[in-house]
XYZ file of N, CA and C in Angstrom:
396
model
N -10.649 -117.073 29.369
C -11.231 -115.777 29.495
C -10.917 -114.948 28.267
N -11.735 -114.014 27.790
C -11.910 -113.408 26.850
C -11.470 -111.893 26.781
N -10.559 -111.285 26.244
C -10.281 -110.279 26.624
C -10.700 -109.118 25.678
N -11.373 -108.332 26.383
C -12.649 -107.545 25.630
C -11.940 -106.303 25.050
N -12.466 -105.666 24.031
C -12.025 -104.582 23.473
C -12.403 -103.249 23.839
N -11.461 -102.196 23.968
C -12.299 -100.540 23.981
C -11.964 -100.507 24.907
N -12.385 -99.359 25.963
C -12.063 -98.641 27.374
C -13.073 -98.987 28.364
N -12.518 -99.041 29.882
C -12.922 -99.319 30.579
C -13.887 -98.196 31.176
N -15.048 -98.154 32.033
C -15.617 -97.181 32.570
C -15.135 -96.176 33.304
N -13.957 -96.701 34.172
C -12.601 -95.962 34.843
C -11.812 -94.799 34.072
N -11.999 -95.814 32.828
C -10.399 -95.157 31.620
C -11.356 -93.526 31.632
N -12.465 -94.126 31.000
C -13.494 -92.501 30.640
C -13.539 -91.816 31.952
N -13.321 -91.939 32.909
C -13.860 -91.283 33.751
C -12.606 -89.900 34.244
N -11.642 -91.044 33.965
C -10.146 -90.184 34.425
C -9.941 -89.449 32.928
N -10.249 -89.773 31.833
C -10.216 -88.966 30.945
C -11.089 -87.603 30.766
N -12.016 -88.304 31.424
C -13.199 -86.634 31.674
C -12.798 -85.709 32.920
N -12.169 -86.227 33.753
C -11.269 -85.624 34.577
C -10.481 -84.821 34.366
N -9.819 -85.182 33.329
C -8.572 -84.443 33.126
C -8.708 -83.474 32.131
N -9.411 -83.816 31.093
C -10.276 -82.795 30.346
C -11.201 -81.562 30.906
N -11.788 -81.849 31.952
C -12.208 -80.621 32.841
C -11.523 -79.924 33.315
N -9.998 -80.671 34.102
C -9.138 -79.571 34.485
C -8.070 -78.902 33.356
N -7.953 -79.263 32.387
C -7.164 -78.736 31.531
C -8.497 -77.923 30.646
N -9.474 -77.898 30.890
C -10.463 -76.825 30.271
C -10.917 -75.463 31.254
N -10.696 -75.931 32.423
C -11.147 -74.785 33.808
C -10.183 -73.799 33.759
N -8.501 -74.410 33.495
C -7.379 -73.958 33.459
C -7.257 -72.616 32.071
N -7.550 -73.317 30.814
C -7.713 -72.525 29.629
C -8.738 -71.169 29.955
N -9.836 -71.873 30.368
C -10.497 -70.513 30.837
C -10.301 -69.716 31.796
N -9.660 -70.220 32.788
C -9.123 -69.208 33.647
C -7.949 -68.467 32.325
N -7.101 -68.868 32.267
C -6.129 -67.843 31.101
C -7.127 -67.113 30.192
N -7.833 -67.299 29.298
C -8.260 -66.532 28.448
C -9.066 -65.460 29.137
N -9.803 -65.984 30.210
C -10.757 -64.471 31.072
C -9.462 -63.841 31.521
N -8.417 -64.195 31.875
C -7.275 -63.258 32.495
C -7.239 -61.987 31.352
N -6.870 -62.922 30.022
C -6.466 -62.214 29.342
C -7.269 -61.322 28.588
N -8.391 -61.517 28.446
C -9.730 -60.551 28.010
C -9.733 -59.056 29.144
N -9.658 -60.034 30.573
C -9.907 -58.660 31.683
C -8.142 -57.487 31.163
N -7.293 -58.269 30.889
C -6.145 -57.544 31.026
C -6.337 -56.418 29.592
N -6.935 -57.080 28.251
C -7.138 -56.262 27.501
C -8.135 -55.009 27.622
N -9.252 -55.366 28.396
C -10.243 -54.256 28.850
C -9.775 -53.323 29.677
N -8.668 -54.031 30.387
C -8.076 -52.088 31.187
C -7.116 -51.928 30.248
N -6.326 -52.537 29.515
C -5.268 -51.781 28.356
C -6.185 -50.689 27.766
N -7.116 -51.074 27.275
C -8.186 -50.366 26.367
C -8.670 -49.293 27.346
N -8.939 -49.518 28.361
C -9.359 -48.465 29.383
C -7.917 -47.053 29.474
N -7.501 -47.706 29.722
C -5.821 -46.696 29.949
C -5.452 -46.151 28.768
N -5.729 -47.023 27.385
C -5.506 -45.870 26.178
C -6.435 -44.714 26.138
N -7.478 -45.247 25.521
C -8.367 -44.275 25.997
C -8.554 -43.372 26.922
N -7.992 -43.099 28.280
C -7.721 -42.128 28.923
C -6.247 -41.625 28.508
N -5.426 -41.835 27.831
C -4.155 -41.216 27.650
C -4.789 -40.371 26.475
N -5.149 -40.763 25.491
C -5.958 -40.038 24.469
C -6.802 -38.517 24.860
N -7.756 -38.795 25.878
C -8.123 -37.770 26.583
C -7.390 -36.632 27.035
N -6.297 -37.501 27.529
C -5.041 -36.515 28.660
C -4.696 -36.036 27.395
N -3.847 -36.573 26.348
C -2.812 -35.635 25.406
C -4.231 -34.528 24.668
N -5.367 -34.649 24.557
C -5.982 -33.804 24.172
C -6.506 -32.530 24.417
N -6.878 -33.281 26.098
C -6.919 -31.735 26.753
C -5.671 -30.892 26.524
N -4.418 -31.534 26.848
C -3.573 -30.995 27.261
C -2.773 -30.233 25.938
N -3.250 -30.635 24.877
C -2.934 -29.874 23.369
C -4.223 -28.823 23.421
N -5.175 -29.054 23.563
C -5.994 -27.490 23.069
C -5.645 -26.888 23.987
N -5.269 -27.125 25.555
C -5.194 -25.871 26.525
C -3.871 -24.690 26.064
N -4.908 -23.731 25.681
C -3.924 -22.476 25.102
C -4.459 -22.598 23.804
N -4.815 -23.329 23.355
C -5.577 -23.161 22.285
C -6.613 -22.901 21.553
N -7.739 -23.939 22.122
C -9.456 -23.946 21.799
C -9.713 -23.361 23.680
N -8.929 -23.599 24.833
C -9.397 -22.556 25.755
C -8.107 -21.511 26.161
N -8.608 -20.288 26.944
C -7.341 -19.521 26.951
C -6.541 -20.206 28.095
N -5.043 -19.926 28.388
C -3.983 -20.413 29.227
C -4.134 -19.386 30.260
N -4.798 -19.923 31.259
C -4.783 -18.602 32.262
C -4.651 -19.370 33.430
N -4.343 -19.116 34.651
C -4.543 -19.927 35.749
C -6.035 -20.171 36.410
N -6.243 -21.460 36.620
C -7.511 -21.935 37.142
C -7.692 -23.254 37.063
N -9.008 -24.140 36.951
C -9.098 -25.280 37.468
C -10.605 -25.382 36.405
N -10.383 -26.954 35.029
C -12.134 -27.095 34.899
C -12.085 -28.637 34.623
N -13.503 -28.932 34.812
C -13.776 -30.430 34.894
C -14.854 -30.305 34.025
N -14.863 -31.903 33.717
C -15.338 -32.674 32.699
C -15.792 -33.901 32.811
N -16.591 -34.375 32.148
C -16.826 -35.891 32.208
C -16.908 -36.346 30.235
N -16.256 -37.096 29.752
C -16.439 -37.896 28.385
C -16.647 -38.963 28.374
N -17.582 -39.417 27.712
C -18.408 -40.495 27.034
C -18.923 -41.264 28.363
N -19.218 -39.666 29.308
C -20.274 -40.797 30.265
C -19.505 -41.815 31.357
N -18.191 -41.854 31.021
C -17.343 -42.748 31.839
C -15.934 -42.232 32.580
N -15.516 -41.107 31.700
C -13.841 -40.756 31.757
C -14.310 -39.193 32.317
N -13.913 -39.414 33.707
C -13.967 -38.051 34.291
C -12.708 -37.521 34.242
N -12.110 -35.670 33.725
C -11.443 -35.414 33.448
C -11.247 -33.777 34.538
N -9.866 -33.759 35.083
C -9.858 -32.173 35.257
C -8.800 -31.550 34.861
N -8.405 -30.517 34.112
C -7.521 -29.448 33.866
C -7.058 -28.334 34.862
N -6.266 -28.303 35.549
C -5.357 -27.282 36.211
C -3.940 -26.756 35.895
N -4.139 -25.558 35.626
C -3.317 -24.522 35.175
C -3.140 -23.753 36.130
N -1.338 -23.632 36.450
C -0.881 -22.541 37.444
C 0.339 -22.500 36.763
N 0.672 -21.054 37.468
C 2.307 -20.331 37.080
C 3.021 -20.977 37.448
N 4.095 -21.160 37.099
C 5.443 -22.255 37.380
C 6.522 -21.287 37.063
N 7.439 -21.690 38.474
C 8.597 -20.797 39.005
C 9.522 -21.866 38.834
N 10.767 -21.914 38.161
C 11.727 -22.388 38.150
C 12.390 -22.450 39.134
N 12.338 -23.581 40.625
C 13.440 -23.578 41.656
C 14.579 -22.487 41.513
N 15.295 -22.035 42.024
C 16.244 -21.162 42.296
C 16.516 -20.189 41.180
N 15.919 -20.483 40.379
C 15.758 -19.383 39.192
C 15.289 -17.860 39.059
N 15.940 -16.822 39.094
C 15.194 -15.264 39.111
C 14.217 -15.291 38.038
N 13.010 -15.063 38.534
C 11.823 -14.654 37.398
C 12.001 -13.823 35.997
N 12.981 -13.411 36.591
C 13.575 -12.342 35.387
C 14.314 -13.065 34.034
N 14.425 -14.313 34.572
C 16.008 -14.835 33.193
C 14.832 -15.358 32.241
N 13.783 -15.268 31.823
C 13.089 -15.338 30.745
C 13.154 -14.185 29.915
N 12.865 -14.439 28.560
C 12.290 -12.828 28.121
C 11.438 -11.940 28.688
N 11.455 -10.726 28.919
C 10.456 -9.954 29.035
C 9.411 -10.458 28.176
N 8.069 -10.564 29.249
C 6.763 -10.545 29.165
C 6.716 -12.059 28.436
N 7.238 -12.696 28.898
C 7.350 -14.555 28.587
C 7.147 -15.182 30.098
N 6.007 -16.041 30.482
C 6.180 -16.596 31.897
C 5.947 -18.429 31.229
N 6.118 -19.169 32.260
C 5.710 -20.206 32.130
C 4.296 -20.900 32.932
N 3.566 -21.828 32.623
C 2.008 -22.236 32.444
C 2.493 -23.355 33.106
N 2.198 -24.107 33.997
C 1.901 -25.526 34.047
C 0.480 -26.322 33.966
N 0.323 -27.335 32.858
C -0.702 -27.583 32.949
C -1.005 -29.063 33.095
N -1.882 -29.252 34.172
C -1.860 -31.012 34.471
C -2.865 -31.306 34.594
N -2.949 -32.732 33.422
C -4.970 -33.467 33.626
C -4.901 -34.401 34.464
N -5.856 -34.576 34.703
C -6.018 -36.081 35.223
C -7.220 -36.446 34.879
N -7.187 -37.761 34.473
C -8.075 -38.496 33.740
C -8.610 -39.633 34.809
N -9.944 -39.924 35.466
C -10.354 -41.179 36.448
C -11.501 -41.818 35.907
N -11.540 -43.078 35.864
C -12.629 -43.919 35.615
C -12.920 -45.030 36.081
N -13.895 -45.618 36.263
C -14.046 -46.968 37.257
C -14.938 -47.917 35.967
N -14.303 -49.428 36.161
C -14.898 -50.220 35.140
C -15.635 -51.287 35.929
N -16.501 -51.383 36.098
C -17.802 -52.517 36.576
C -17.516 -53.076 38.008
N -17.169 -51.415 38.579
C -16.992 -51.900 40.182
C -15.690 -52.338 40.413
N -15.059 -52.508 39.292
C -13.289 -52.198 39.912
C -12.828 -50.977 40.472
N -11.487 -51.028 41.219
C -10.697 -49.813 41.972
C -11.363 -48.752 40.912
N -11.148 -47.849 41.098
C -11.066 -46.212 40.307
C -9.570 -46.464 39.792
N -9.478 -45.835 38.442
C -8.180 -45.735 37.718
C -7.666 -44.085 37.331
N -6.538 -44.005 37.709
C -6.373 -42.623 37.300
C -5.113 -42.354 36.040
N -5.162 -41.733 35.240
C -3.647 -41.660 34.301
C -3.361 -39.851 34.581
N -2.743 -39.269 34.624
C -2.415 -37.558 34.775
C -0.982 -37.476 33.909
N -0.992 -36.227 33.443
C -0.468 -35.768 32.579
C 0.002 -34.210 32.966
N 1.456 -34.195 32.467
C 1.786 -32.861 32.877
C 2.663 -32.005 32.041
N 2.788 -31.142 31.579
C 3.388 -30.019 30.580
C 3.496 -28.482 31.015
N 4.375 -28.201 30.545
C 4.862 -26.522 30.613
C 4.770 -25.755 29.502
N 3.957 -24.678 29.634
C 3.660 -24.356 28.021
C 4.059 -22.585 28.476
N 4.498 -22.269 27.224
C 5.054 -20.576 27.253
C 3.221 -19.721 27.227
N 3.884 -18.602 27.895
C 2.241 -17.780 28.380
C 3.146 -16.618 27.872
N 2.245 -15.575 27.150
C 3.006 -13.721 26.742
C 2.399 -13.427 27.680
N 2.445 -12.642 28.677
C 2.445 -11.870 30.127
C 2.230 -10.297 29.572
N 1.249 -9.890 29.530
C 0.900 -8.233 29.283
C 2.066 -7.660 29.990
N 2.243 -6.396 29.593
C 3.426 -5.175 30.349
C 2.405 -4.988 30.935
């Protein structure tokens, strides 16, 4: 008997086998890791938003108490609320005259292709001059 050269029909078969699952596997990791970069990218981009509002308020709008909303680029819904902030057990008085404090907090929500809703919020205390 003659013993023939090359691979058997079997050999290829378990080799295409195993090549499919070590290729199903790779792609499962790399879509992981694409989806994981698209909400990184999602969440910067709303922190960006948050530190922005939250730098012009008192600035490009006045610091007063109230509440405004927004929507940017069509995707990143945004709201700003500003109220007076009382220091726990603190007398209103131990500031300077005609110095109060502002609290101001965003929150930033967006939803990406029918995923959960995502929210990031942001919060700061900013000095207000208080008329006599």
């Amino acid at each position: 008997m003659r013993k023939e050269k090359g691979f058997s029909l079997l050999e290829i078969l378990v080799a295409f086998a195993i090549l499919a699952l070590a290729l199903g596997i790779l792609l499962r990791i790399f879509s992981g890791g694409v989806r994981t970069a698209i909400v990184a990218d999602g969440y910067t981009t709303a922190v960006q938003i948050a530190e922005s509002l939250l730098a012009g308020t008192g600035v490009e709008t006045p610091l007063q108490a109230g509440q405004s909303t927004g929507m940017e680029n069509d995707t990143y819904a945004w709201q700003v609320t500003v109220s007076p902030f009382q220091i726990a057990d603190v007398p209103a008085d131990t500031l300077a005259p005609g110095i109060g404090l502002m609290q101001v907090e965003v929150s930033v929500s967006w939803s990406e292709g029918g995923a959960e809703p995502r929210l990031v919020e942001l919060t700061t205390l900013k000095l207000v001059n208080i008329p006599s």
